Tab-separated table of C-alpha atoms and ligand atoms in Angstrom:
chain	number	residue	atom	x	y	z
A	27	MET	CA	-40.411	-15.773	9.734
A	28	LYS	CA	-43.258	-16.732	12.048
A	29	GLN	CA	-43.057	-20.500	12.262
A	30	ALA	CA	-45.729	-23.060	14.034
A	31	GLY	CA	-45.403	-22.685	17.705
A	32	MET	CA	-44.442	-19.001	17.476
A	33	ASP	CA	-46.738	-16.263	18.661
A	34	GLN	CA	-46.092	-12.476	18.365
A	35	ILE	CA	-47.575	-9.649	20.581
A	36	SER	CA	-47.132	-6.134	19.332
A	37	LEU	CA	-46.278	-3.291	21.757
A	38	ARG	CA	-47.279	-0.225	19.959
A	39	LEU	CA	-45.707	3.214	20.533
A	40	ASP	CA	-45.401	6.487	18.984
A	41	ARG	CA	-42.735	7.766	16.670
A	42	ASN	CA	-42.215	4.255	15.122
A	43	ARG	CA	-40.560	2.893	18.412
A	44	GLY	CA	-43.392	0.122	18.682
A	45	TYR	CA	-41.661	-3.559	18.386
A	46	GLY	CA	-42.699	-7.077	18.446
A	47	ILE	CA	-42.277	-9.740	21.288
A	48	VAL	CA	-42.286	-13.301	19.877
A	49	ILE	CA	-42.543	-15.977	22.135
A	50	GLY	CA	-42.649	-19.873	21.658
A	51	HIS	CA	-41.041	-23.122	23.139
A	52	GLY	CA	-37.813	-24.211	21.085
A	53	ILE	CA	-37.742	-21.322	18.883
A	54	THR	CA	-34.184	-20.248	18.970
A	55	PRO	CA	-32.907	-21.667	15.744
A	56	CYS	CA	-34.969	-18.725	14.036
A	57	PHE	CA	-33.559	-16.130	16.237
A	58	GLY	CA	-30.752	-14.887	13.565
A	59	GLU	CA	-33.242	-14.379	10.656
A	60	TRP	CA	-35.727	-12.704	12.987
A	61	VAL	CA	-32.469	-10.553	14.401
A	62	LYS	CA	-31.917	-9.597	10.664
A	63	LYS	CA	-35.408	-8.715	10.193
A	64	VAL	CA	-35.901	-6.495	13.289
A	65	GLY	CA	-32.297	-5.133	12.779
A	66	GLY	CA	-33.251	-3.971	9.151
A	67	VAL	CA	-29.986	-5.720	8.104
A	68	GLY	CA	-29.249	-6.611	4.700
A	69	GLU	CA	-29.483	-10.250	3.167
A	70	SER	CA	-25.747	-11.230	4.151
A	71	GLY	CA	-26.180	-9.764	7.611
A	72	ALA	CA	-22.320	-9.653	7.941
A	73	GLY	CA	-22.112	-5.990	7.522
A	74	GLU	CA	-23.499	-4.939	10.846
A	75	LYS	CA	-21.601	-5.498	14.210
A	76	VAL	CA	-23.726	-7.296	16.871
A	77	GLY	CA	-22.432	-7.509	20.448
A	78	ILE	CA	-23.897	-10.349	22.785
A	79	VAL	CA	-23.581	-8.972	26.475
A	80	THR	CA	-24.244	-12.005	28.699
A	81	HIS	CA	-23.073	-13.813	31.699
A	82	PRO	CA	-20.362	-16.862	31.340
A	83	ARG	CA	-22.963	-19.261	32.738
A	84	VAL	CA	-25.733	-18.212	30.302
A	85	MET	CA	-23.205	-18.680	27.372
A	86	ARG	CA	-22.266	-21.764	28.362
A	87	LEU	CA	-25.772	-23.126	28.637
A	88	HIS	CA	-27.463	-21.571	25.641
A	89	GLY	CA	-24.697	-19.663	23.614
A	90	SER	CA	-23.820	-22.206	20.971
A	91	GLU	CA	-27.673	-22.421	19.832
A	92	VAL	CA	-28.023	-18.360	20.014
A	93	ILE	CA	-24.642	-17.890	18.260
A	94	GLY	CA	-25.265	-20.865	15.759
A	95	SER	CA	-28.662	-19.207	14.759
A	96	LEU	CA	-26.776	-15.811	14.297
A	97	LYS	CA	-23.949	-17.257	12.344
A	98	LYS	CA	-26.268	-19.104	9.977
A	99	ALA	CA	-28.122	-15.685	9.261
A	100	GLY	CA	-24.765	-14.376	8.444
A	101	PHE	CA	-23.633	-12.446	11.684
A	102	SER	CA	-20.434	-12.641	13.463
A	103	PRO	CA	-21.319	-11.567	17.148
A	104	VAL	CA	-18.982	-10.154	19.462
A	105	LEU	CA	-19.052	-11.468	23.022
A	106	PHE	CA	-19.247	-9.128	26.111
A	107	PHE	CA	-19.285	-11.001	29.338
A	108	LEU	CA	-20.275	-9.309	32.643
A	109	PRO	CA	-20.396	-10.734	36.272
A	110	GLU	CA	-23.543	-12.249	37.552
A	111	GLY	CA	-25.558	-10.728	40.490
A	112	GLU	CA	-27.551	-7.748	41.474
A	113	GLN	CA	-24.479	-6.504	43.383
A	114	ASN	CA	-23.067	-6.014	39.889
A	115	LYS	CA	-25.805	-4.080	38.397
A	116	THR	CA	-23.535	-0.829	38.787
A	117	LEU	CA	-22.169	1.995	36.862
A	118	ARG	CA	-18.819	-0.245	37.003
A	119	ALA	CA	-20.485	-2.795	34.902
A	120	ILE	CA	-21.572	0.084	32.342
A	121	ASP	CA	-18.145	1.610	32.301
A	122	SER	CA	-16.386	-1.643	31.730
A	123	LEU	CA	-18.849	-2.172	28.943
A	124	TYR	CA	-18.325	1.221	27.328
A	125	ASP	CA	-14.534	0.490	27.379
A	126	ARG	CA	-14.863	-2.798	25.517
A	127	LEU	CA	-17.689	-1.250	22.830
A	128	ILE	CA	-14.824	1.461	22.190
A	129	LYS	CA	-12.255	-0.784	21.980
A	130	ARG	CA	-14.066	-3.108	19.376
A	131	ARG	CA	-15.213	0.042	17.665
A	132	PHE	CA	-19.012	-0.335	18.200
A	133	GLU	CA	-20.693	2.580	15.941
A	134	ARG	CA	-24.164	4.153	15.868
A	135	SER	CA	-25.690	1.630	13.452
A	136	SER	CA	-24.097	-1.456	15.807
A	137	PHE	CA	-26.485	-3.113	17.916
A	138	LEU	CA	-26.182	-5.257	21.200
A	139	ILE	CA	-28.085	-8.417	22.119
A	140	ALA	CA	-28.970	-8.748	26.010
A	141	MET	CA	-28.835	-12.556	26.686
A	142	GLY	CA	-29.668	-13.202	30.166
A	143	GLY	CA	-31.732	-12.349	33.285
A	144	GLY	CA	-33.216	-8.891	34.333
A	145	VAL	CA	-29.552	-7.980	35.326
A	146	ILE	CA	-28.212	-8.394	31.914
A	147	GLY	CA	-31.084	-6.664	30.338
A	148	ASP	CA	-31.370	-3.851	32.701
A	149	ILE	CA	-27.375	-2.912	32.060
A	150	THR	CA	-27.435	-3.744	28.260
A	151	GLY	CA	-30.264	-1.539	27.792
A	152	PHE	CA	-28.850	1.392	29.825
A	153	ALA	CA	-25.312	1.089	28.144
A	154	ALA	CA	-27.122	1.057	24.596
A	155	ALA	CA	-29.517	4.142	25.928
A	156	THR	CA	-26.181	5.940	26.764
A	157	PHE	CA	-23.115	4.772	24.546
A	158	LEU	CA	-22.883	7.169	21.493
A	159	ARG	CA	-26.023	8.774	22.694
A	160	GLY	CA	-27.922	5.781	21.918
A	161	ILE	CA	-27.480	2.585	19.991
A	162	ARG	CA	-29.924	-0.205	19.176
A	163	TYR	CA	-30.617	-3.401	21.284
A	164	ILE	CA	-32.401	-6.584	21.410
A	165	GLN	CA	-33.715	-8.482	24.484
A	166	TYR	CA	-33.147	-12.297	24.436
A	167	PRO	CA	-34.310	-13.067	27.954
A	168	THR	CA	-33.305	-15.956	29.640
A	169	THR	CA	-35.222	-16.181	33.296
A	170	VAL	CA	-38.782	-15.998	34.185
A	171	VAL	CA	-38.543	-12.423	35.708
A	172	ALA	CA	-36.908	-11.028	32.379
A	173	GLN	CA	-39.321	-12.872	30.091
A	174	VAL	CA	-42.561	-11.714	31.746
A	175	ASP	CA	-41.349	-8.425	32.805
A	176	ALA	CA	-37.739	-6.866	32.954
A	177	ALA	CA	-37.085	-7.238	28.911
A	178	ILE	CA	-40.517	-5.554	27.967
A	179	GLY	CA	-41.099	-1.881	28.327
A	180	GLY	CA	-37.776	-0.068	27.981
A	181	LYS	CA	-36.914	0.594	31.584
A	182	THR	CA	-32.952	0.298	32.074
A	183	GLY	CA	-30.576	1.258	34.545
A	184	VAL	CA	-28.457	0.387	37.173
A	185	ASP	CA	-28.470	0.518	41.316
A	186	HIS	CA	-26.660	2.810	43.557
A	187	PRO	CA	-25.188	1.839	46.877
A	188	LYS	CA	-28.138	3.932	48.323
A	189	GLY	CA	-31.040	2.208	46.291
A	190	LYS	CA	-32.302	-0.039	43.479
A	191	ASN	CA	-32.557	1.324	40.039
A	192	LEU	CA	-31.603	4.768	41.064
A	193	ILE	CA	-29.718	5.531	37.841
A	194	GLY	CA	-31.448	4.600	34.510
A	195	ALA	CA	-33.154	5.610	31.107
A	196	PHE	CA	-36.281	4.746	29.098
A	197	HIS	CA	-34.867	3.121	26.063
A	198	GLN	CA	-36.924	0.781	24.060
A	199	PRO	CA	-35.400	-2.323	22.317
A	200	LEU	CA	-35.831	-3.096	18.634
A	201	GLY	CA	-37.680	-6.425	19.816
A	202	VAL	CA	-37.901	-9.013	22.335
A	203	PHE	CA	-37.568	-12.917	21.573
A	204	ILE	CA	-38.777	-15.112	24.455
A	205	ASP	CA	-37.733	-18.851	23.938
A	206	SER	CA	-39.318	-20.565	27.262
A	207	SER	CA	-37.207	-23.828	26.647
A	208	VAL	CA	-34.179	-21.979	27.891
A	209	LEU	CA	-36.014	-21.885	31.498
A	210	ARG	CA	-35.347	-25.826	31.677
A	211	THR	CA	-31.600	-24.668	32.917
A	212	LEU	CA	-32.619	-22.331	35.434
A	213	PRO	CA	-32.223	-23.293	39.241
A	214	LYS	CA	-35.624	-24.190	40.676
A	215	ARG	CA	-35.314	-21.074	43.100
A	216	GLU	CA	-34.857	-18.460	40.248
A	217	PHE	CA	-37.875	-20.200	38.372
A	218	VAL	CA	-40.132	-19.938	41.598
A	219	ALA	CA	-38.758	-16.292	42.227
A	220	GLY	CA	-39.828	-14.993	38.923
A	221	LEU	CA	-43.435	-16.605	39.244
A	222	ALA	CA	-44.118	-13.623	41.785
A	223	GLU	CA	-44.076	-11.253	38.722
A	224	VAL	CA	-46.688	-13.536	37.158
A	225	VAL	CA	-48.741	-13.498	40.319
A	226	LYS	CA	-48.427	-9.547	40.140
A	227	TYR	CA	-49.976	-9.475	36.835
A	228	GLY	CA	-52.911	-11.516	38.242
A	229	VAL	CA	-53.637	-9.330	41.110
A	230	ILE	CA	-53.078	-6.106	39.373
A	231	LEU	CA	-55.158	-6.594	36.153
A	232	ASP	CA	-55.708	-10.280	35.294
A	233	PRO	CA	-58.122	-12.271	37.387
A	234	LYS	CA	-58.133	-15.267	34.646
A	235	LEU	CA	-54.632	-15.308	35.097
A	236	PHE	CA	-54.656	-15.563	38.810
A	237	GLU	CA	-57.262	-18.131	38.766
A	238	PHE	CA	-55.364	-20.091	36.145
A	239	MET	CA	-52.219	-20.188	38.597
A	240	GLU	CA	-54.453	-21.296	41.616
A	241	LYS	CA	-55.721	-24.094	39.451
A	242	ASN	CA	-52.500	-25.167	37.576
A	243	ALA	CA	-49.772	-24.025	40.362
A	244	LYS	CA	-48.366	-27.702	40.392
A	245	LYS	CA	-48.244	-27.923	36.873
A	246	ILE	CA	-46.516	-24.779	36.617
A	247	LEU	CA	-44.052	-25.595	39.104
A	248	SER	CA	-43.330	-28.904	37.341
A	249	GLY	CA	-42.270	-26.748	34.352
A	250	ASP	CA	-45.183	-28.094	32.038
A	251	GLU	CA	-44.677	-26.464	28.724
A	252	ALA	CA	-48.178	-25.476	27.917
A	253	ALA	CA	-48.756	-24.155	31.482
A	254	VAL	CA	-45.624	-21.923	31.409
A	255	LEU	CA	-46.132	-20.534	28.150
A	256	ASN	CA	-49.572	-19.451	29.038
A	257	CYS	CA	-48.235	-17.602	32.015
A	258	ILE	CA	-45.496	-16.034	30.061
A	259	LYS	CA	-47.968	-15.043	27.132
A	260	ARG	CA	-50.713	-13.567	29.397
A	261	SER	CA	-47.946	-11.464	31.513
A	262	VAL	CA	-46.343	-10.282	28.043
A	263	ALA	CA	-49.782	-9.154	26.905
A	264	ASP	CA	-50.637	-7.743	30.283
A	265	LYS	CA	-47.270	-5.642	30.316
A	266	ALA	CA	-47.298	-4.326	26.704
A	267	ALA	CA	-50.749	-3.136	27.399
A	268	VAL	CA	-49.918	-1.203	30.424
A	269	VAL	CA	-46.481	0.150	29.053
A	270	GLU	CA	-48.633	1.226	25.621
A	271	ALA	CA	-51.026	3.020	27.882
A	272	ASP	CA	-48.255	4.941	29.979
A	273	GLU	CA	-44.492	4.470	28.533
A	274	GLN	CA	-43.005	6.748	31.216
A	275	GLU	CA	-44.920	5.859	34.197
A	276	SER	CA	-46.692	8.856	34.589
A	277	GLY	CA	-49.987	6.983	35.628
A	278	LEU	CA	-51.016	3.613	34.872
A	279	ARG	CA	-47.461	2.027	34.636
A	280	LYS	CA	-47.103	2.664	38.490
A	281	ILE	CA	-49.496	-0.408	39.077
A	282	LEU	CA	-46.536	-2.570	38.008
A	283	ASN	CA	-44.846	-1.701	40.972
A	284	TYR	CA	-47.218	-3.546	43.063
A	285	GLY	CA	-45.171	-5.313	46.144
A	286	HIS	CA	-41.963	-3.441	44.777
A	287	THR	CA	-41.873	-0.664	47.571
A	288	LEU	CA	-41.186	-2.937	50.352
A	289	GLY	CA	-39.581	-5.357	48.090
A	290	HIS	CA	-36.889	-3.104	46.910
A	291	ALA	CA	-36.159	-2.045	50.570
A	292	ILE	CA	-35.815	-5.562	51.550
A	293	GLU	CA	-33.406	-6.039	48.698
A	294	THR	CA	-31.673	-2.775	49.468
A	295	LEU	CA	-31.001	-3.567	53.260
A	296	THR	CA	-29.909	-7.277	52.749
A	297	GLY	CA	-27.346	-6.327	50.343
A	298	TYR	CA	-28.953	-7.847	47.485
A	299	ARG	CA	-27.609	-11.321	48.451
A	300	GLN	CA	-30.206	-12.924	50.565
A	301	TYR	CA	-33.260	-12.503	48.366
A	302	LYS	CA	-34.163	-12.966	44.687
A	303	HIS	CA	-36.078	-10.154	43.390
A	304	GLY	CA	-39.287	-12.083	42.911
A	305	GLU	CA	-38.953	-13.268	46.632
A	306	ALA	CA	-38.770	-9.843	47.920
A	307	VAL	CA	-41.605	-8.648	45.475
A	308	SER	CA	-43.863	-11.661	46.855
A	309	ILE	CA	-43.052	-10.449	50.511
A	310	GLY	CA	-43.888	-6.891	49.290
A	311	MET	CA	-47.100	-7.981	47.972
A	312	MET	CA	-48.149	-9.547	51.305
A	313	MET	CA	-47.481	-6.516	53.157
A	314	ALA	CA	-49.419	-4.335	50.339
A	315	ALA	CA	-52.262	-6.517	50.572
A	316	GLN	CA	-52.228	-6.351	54.539
A	317	ILE	CA	-52.234	-2.538	54.450
A	318	ALA	CA	-55.167	-2.631	52.042
A	319	ASN	CA	-57.023	-4.503	54.248
A	320	ALA	CA	-55.934	-2.391	57.315
A	321	VAL	CA	-57.096	0.775	55.309
A	322	GLY	CA	-60.475	-0.875	54.655
A	323	ILE	CA	-60.038	-1.141	50.753
A	324	ALA	CA	-59.548	-5.150	50.442
A	325	LYS	CA	-61.493	-7.784	52.129
A	326	VAL	CA	-59.264	-10.392	54.332
A	327	ASP	CA	-60.189	-12.917	51.434
A	328	ILE	CA	-58.063	-11.164	49.310
A	329	VAL	CA	-55.308	-11.312	51.742
A	330	LYS	CA	-55.803	-14.988	51.880
A	331	ARG	CA	-56.150	-15.803	48.325
A	332	GLN	CA	-52.998	-14.078	47.361
A	333	GLN	CA	-51.148	-15.748	50.469
A	334	GLY	CA	-52.678	-19.034	49.477
A	335	LEU	CA	-51.261	-18.830	45.583
A	336	LEU	CA	-47.938	-17.447	46.880
A	337	GLN	CA	-47.445	-20.307	49.113
A	338	ALA	CA	-48.530	-22.975	46.774
A	339	LEU	CA	-45.988	-21.553	44.412
A	340	GLY	CA	-43.162	-21.998	47.295
A	341	LEU	CA	-43.025	-18.052	47.677
A	342	PRO	CA	-42.039	-16.505	50.900
A	343	ILE	CA	-44.578	-14.318	52.642
A	344	ARG	CA	-42.850	-13.297	55.682
A	345	CYS	CA	-40.590	-10.217	56.096
A	346	PRO	CA	-37.149	-10.939	57.528
A	347	LYS	CA	-36.155	-9.412	60.802
A	348	LEU	CA	-35.143	-5.656	59.656
A	349	ASP	CA	-35.339	-2.374	61.836
A	350	PRO	CA	-38.670	-0.728	60.753
A	351	SER	CA	-37.051	2.954	60.663
A	352	ALA	CA	-34.563	1.585	58.283
A	353	ILE	CA	-36.983	0.003	55.755
A	354	ILE	CA	-39.363	3.244	55.901
A	355	ASN	CA	-36.040	5.396	55.162
A	356	VAL	CA	-35.048	3.113	52.156
A	357	MET	CA	-38.743	3.308	50.769
A	358	GLY	CA	-38.559	6.868	51.288
A	359	LEU	CA	-35.715	7.126	48.697
A	360	ASP	CA	-37.389	5.136	46.108
A	361	LYS	CA	-38.878	6.489	43.288
A	362	LYS	CA	-42.533	5.745	44.508
A	363	VAL	CA	-42.400	9.140	46.674
A	364	ALA	CA	-44.387	12.016	45.980
A	365	ARG	CA	-44.651	14.780	48.213
A	366	GLY	CA	-43.103	12.911	51.053
A	367	ASN	CA	-45.847	10.332	51.030
A	368	ILE	CA	-44.880	6.959	50.150
A	369	HIS	CA	-47.140	5.561	47.421
A	370	PHE	CA	-48.397	1.724	47.730
A	371	VAL	CA	-50.077	0.040	44.937
A	372	LEU	CA	-52.990	-1.445	46.887
A	373	PRO	CA	-55.272	-4.227	45.623
A	374	GLU	CA	-59.073	-3.717	46.058
A	375	ARG	CA	-59.936	-7.042	44.673
A	376	ILE	CA	-58.168	-9.501	42.319
A	377	GLY	CA	-57.563	-7.584	39.216
A	378	VAL	CA	-58.218	-4.188	40.395
A	379	VAL	CA	-55.599	-1.945	42.392
A	380	ARG	CA	-55.124	1.643	43.106
A	381	VAL	CA	-52.113	3.711	43.962
A	382	MET	CA	-52.227	5.432	47.530
A	383	GLY	CA	-50.104	7.568	49.523
A	384	VAL	CA	-49.685	6.544	52.860
A	385	GLN	CA	-48.641	8.956	55.900
A	386	ASN	CA	-45.567	8.140	57.760
A	387	ARG	CA	-47.069	7.919	60.801
A	388	LEU	CA	-49.570	4.877	59.928
A	389	LEU	CA	-46.875	3.151	58.091
A	390	GLN	CA	-44.428	2.937	60.883
A	391	GLY	CA	-47.007	0.855	62.584
A	392	TRP	CA	-47.523	-1.300	59.770
A	393	VAL	CA	-43.922	-2.095	59.059
A	394	GLU	CA	-43.425	-2.751	62.551
A	395	ASN	CA	-46.012	-5.106	62.557
A	396	PHE	CA	-45.301	-6.687	59.357
A	397	CYS	CA	-41.549	-6.898	59.593
A	398	SER	CA	-40.747	-7.808	63.196
A	399	ASN	CA	-41.986	-11.135	63.551
B	428	NAD	N1	-36.524	-3.106	33.701
B	428	NAD	C1	-37.426	-3.658	34.047
B	428	NAD	O1	-38.612	-3.089	33.777
B	428	NAD	C2	-37.281	-4.756	35.285
B	428	NAD	C3	-38.537	-5.258	35.800
B	428	NAD	C4	-38.296	-6.351	36.630
B	428	NAD	C5	-36.951	-6.816	37.041
B	428	NAD	N2	-35.994	-5.848	36.637
B	428	NAD	C6	-34.661	-6.011	37.250
B	428	NAD	O2	-34.391	-7.665	36.921
B	428	NAD	C7	-33.346	-8.085	37.600
B	428	NAD	C8	-33.553	-9.549	38.164
B	428	NAD	O3	-33.788	-10.420	37.259
B	428	NAD	P1	-33.489	-11.776	37.285
B	428	NAD	O4	-34.327	-12.324	38.345
B	428	NAD	O5	-33.891	-12.226	35.974
B	428	NAD	O6	-32.197	-11.859	37.746
B	428	NAD	P2	-30.476	-12.213	37.044
B	428	NAD	O7	-30.692	-11.406	35.928
B	428	NAD	O8	-29.480	-11.789	38.242
B	428	NAD	O9	-30.639	-13.641	37.026
B	428	NAD	C9	-30.518	-14.774	37.842
B	428	NAD	C10	-29.419	-15.651	37.616
B	428	NAD	O10	-29.929	-16.582	36.598
B	428	NAD	C11	-28.869	-17.124	35.789
B	428	NAD	N3	-29.574	-17.537	34.529
B	428	NAD	C12	-30.219	-16.739	33.664
B	428	NAD	N4	-30.792	-17.463	32.493
B	428	NAD	C13	-30.227	-18.659	32.893
B	428	NAD	C14	-30.567	-19.782	32.616
B	428	NAD	N5	-31.585	-19.770	31.564
B	428	NAD	N6	-30.261	-20.919	33.072
B	428	NAD	C15	-29.475	-20.850	34.077
B	428	NAD	N7	-29.281	-19.881	34.681
B	428	NAD	C16	-29.577	-18.740	34.199
B	428	NAD	C17	-27.930	-15.625	35.792
B	428	NAD	O11	-26.759	-15.934	35.491
B	428	NAD	C18	-28.266	-15.158	37.237
B	428	NAD	O12	-27.129	-15.901	38.081
B	428	NAD	C19	-33.274	-6.881	39.031
B	428	NAD	O13	-32.111	-6.316	38.800
B	428	NAD	C20	-34.278	-6.180	38.701
B	428	NAD	O14	-34.505	-4.569	39.239
B	428	NAD	C21	-36.193	-4.802	35.641
């Protein structure tokens, strides 16, 4: 199964729920055989009902290779199309998927393949977590955000009009298959936005990755195969290590929310249309670094180094003009709130962060400062 140029990172979890994350460039021809293996499917592959959940655009770009590989392994996948965009990551999408799964007679033994970005991954995972009280699914992520973050770790869910990802479940996939060559068709803006999540791993726990990005920003932006693969592999290993240590986010996993407290508020208040997720996270990381500096836990160098890297990658660093009270209100609805204090992940230095509750009174001033330029 493992071919040259294909690496595997294992994510170890209790109760036999661990899985492999395979990573390589141009490895999709092996996808079907790999699905057969992780799905525990017999030699023919024909007996199992497999559904691919995707957007029409992703199907047009990468469907024939994925389906070809699955068919060669004996599968006859059923296709389920969903509309694009964060604004469609809703219970309505889940409902329409349930209808179609019932119509196509999907069973407990059937499984789904999420082929797309984080939106497809989160929706498919949540449908898989809940349909028939839980069926299996596989992640075939096709954006940077999904390859380095969303597809790994079993967080699934949808948005509510009152806030992002408010409805969801933990449901681990059977495995994750990452072919970095699919990123070649990603619009530049999507590609760049995804790099914000890679910067995030650098700041929260991987100074080597941060330095690598500083030194290779141009190469990464040009889509250099080796540089991009290195970013993906390190990010996946970082994420897997955090999830292994704290699957249900009772402690360490919270650090993955670096930049997300403000980021989610910006996405919510701009109707999920104006900013890509990674762009909002980039702005959120800038505010978090400035708060860290203001409370005296990070030197100004940290703020500057992070700003330098984000700008070198072409990521936004300034907050849009939004009402500070509305921002605080939305941040207060987020899951990162405990006993009335909004919790922020704040950097101490590159590679070390801490989670801190920040009093509303202080926050008001910082948000006003940061978001009314
Ligand atoms: N579950 C988690 O742990 C987790 C972590 C991070 C982010 N997320 C979620 O992920 C979502 C963001 O994901 P995203 O940034 O991938 O956005 P997305 O899923 O909306 O994908 C972005 C766009 O890229 C298109 N696309 C996908 N692959 C393509 C390809 N190879 N070539 C061309 N176009 C392609 C899609 O059709 C879509 O229009 C958010 O909803 C966020 O909450 C979840």
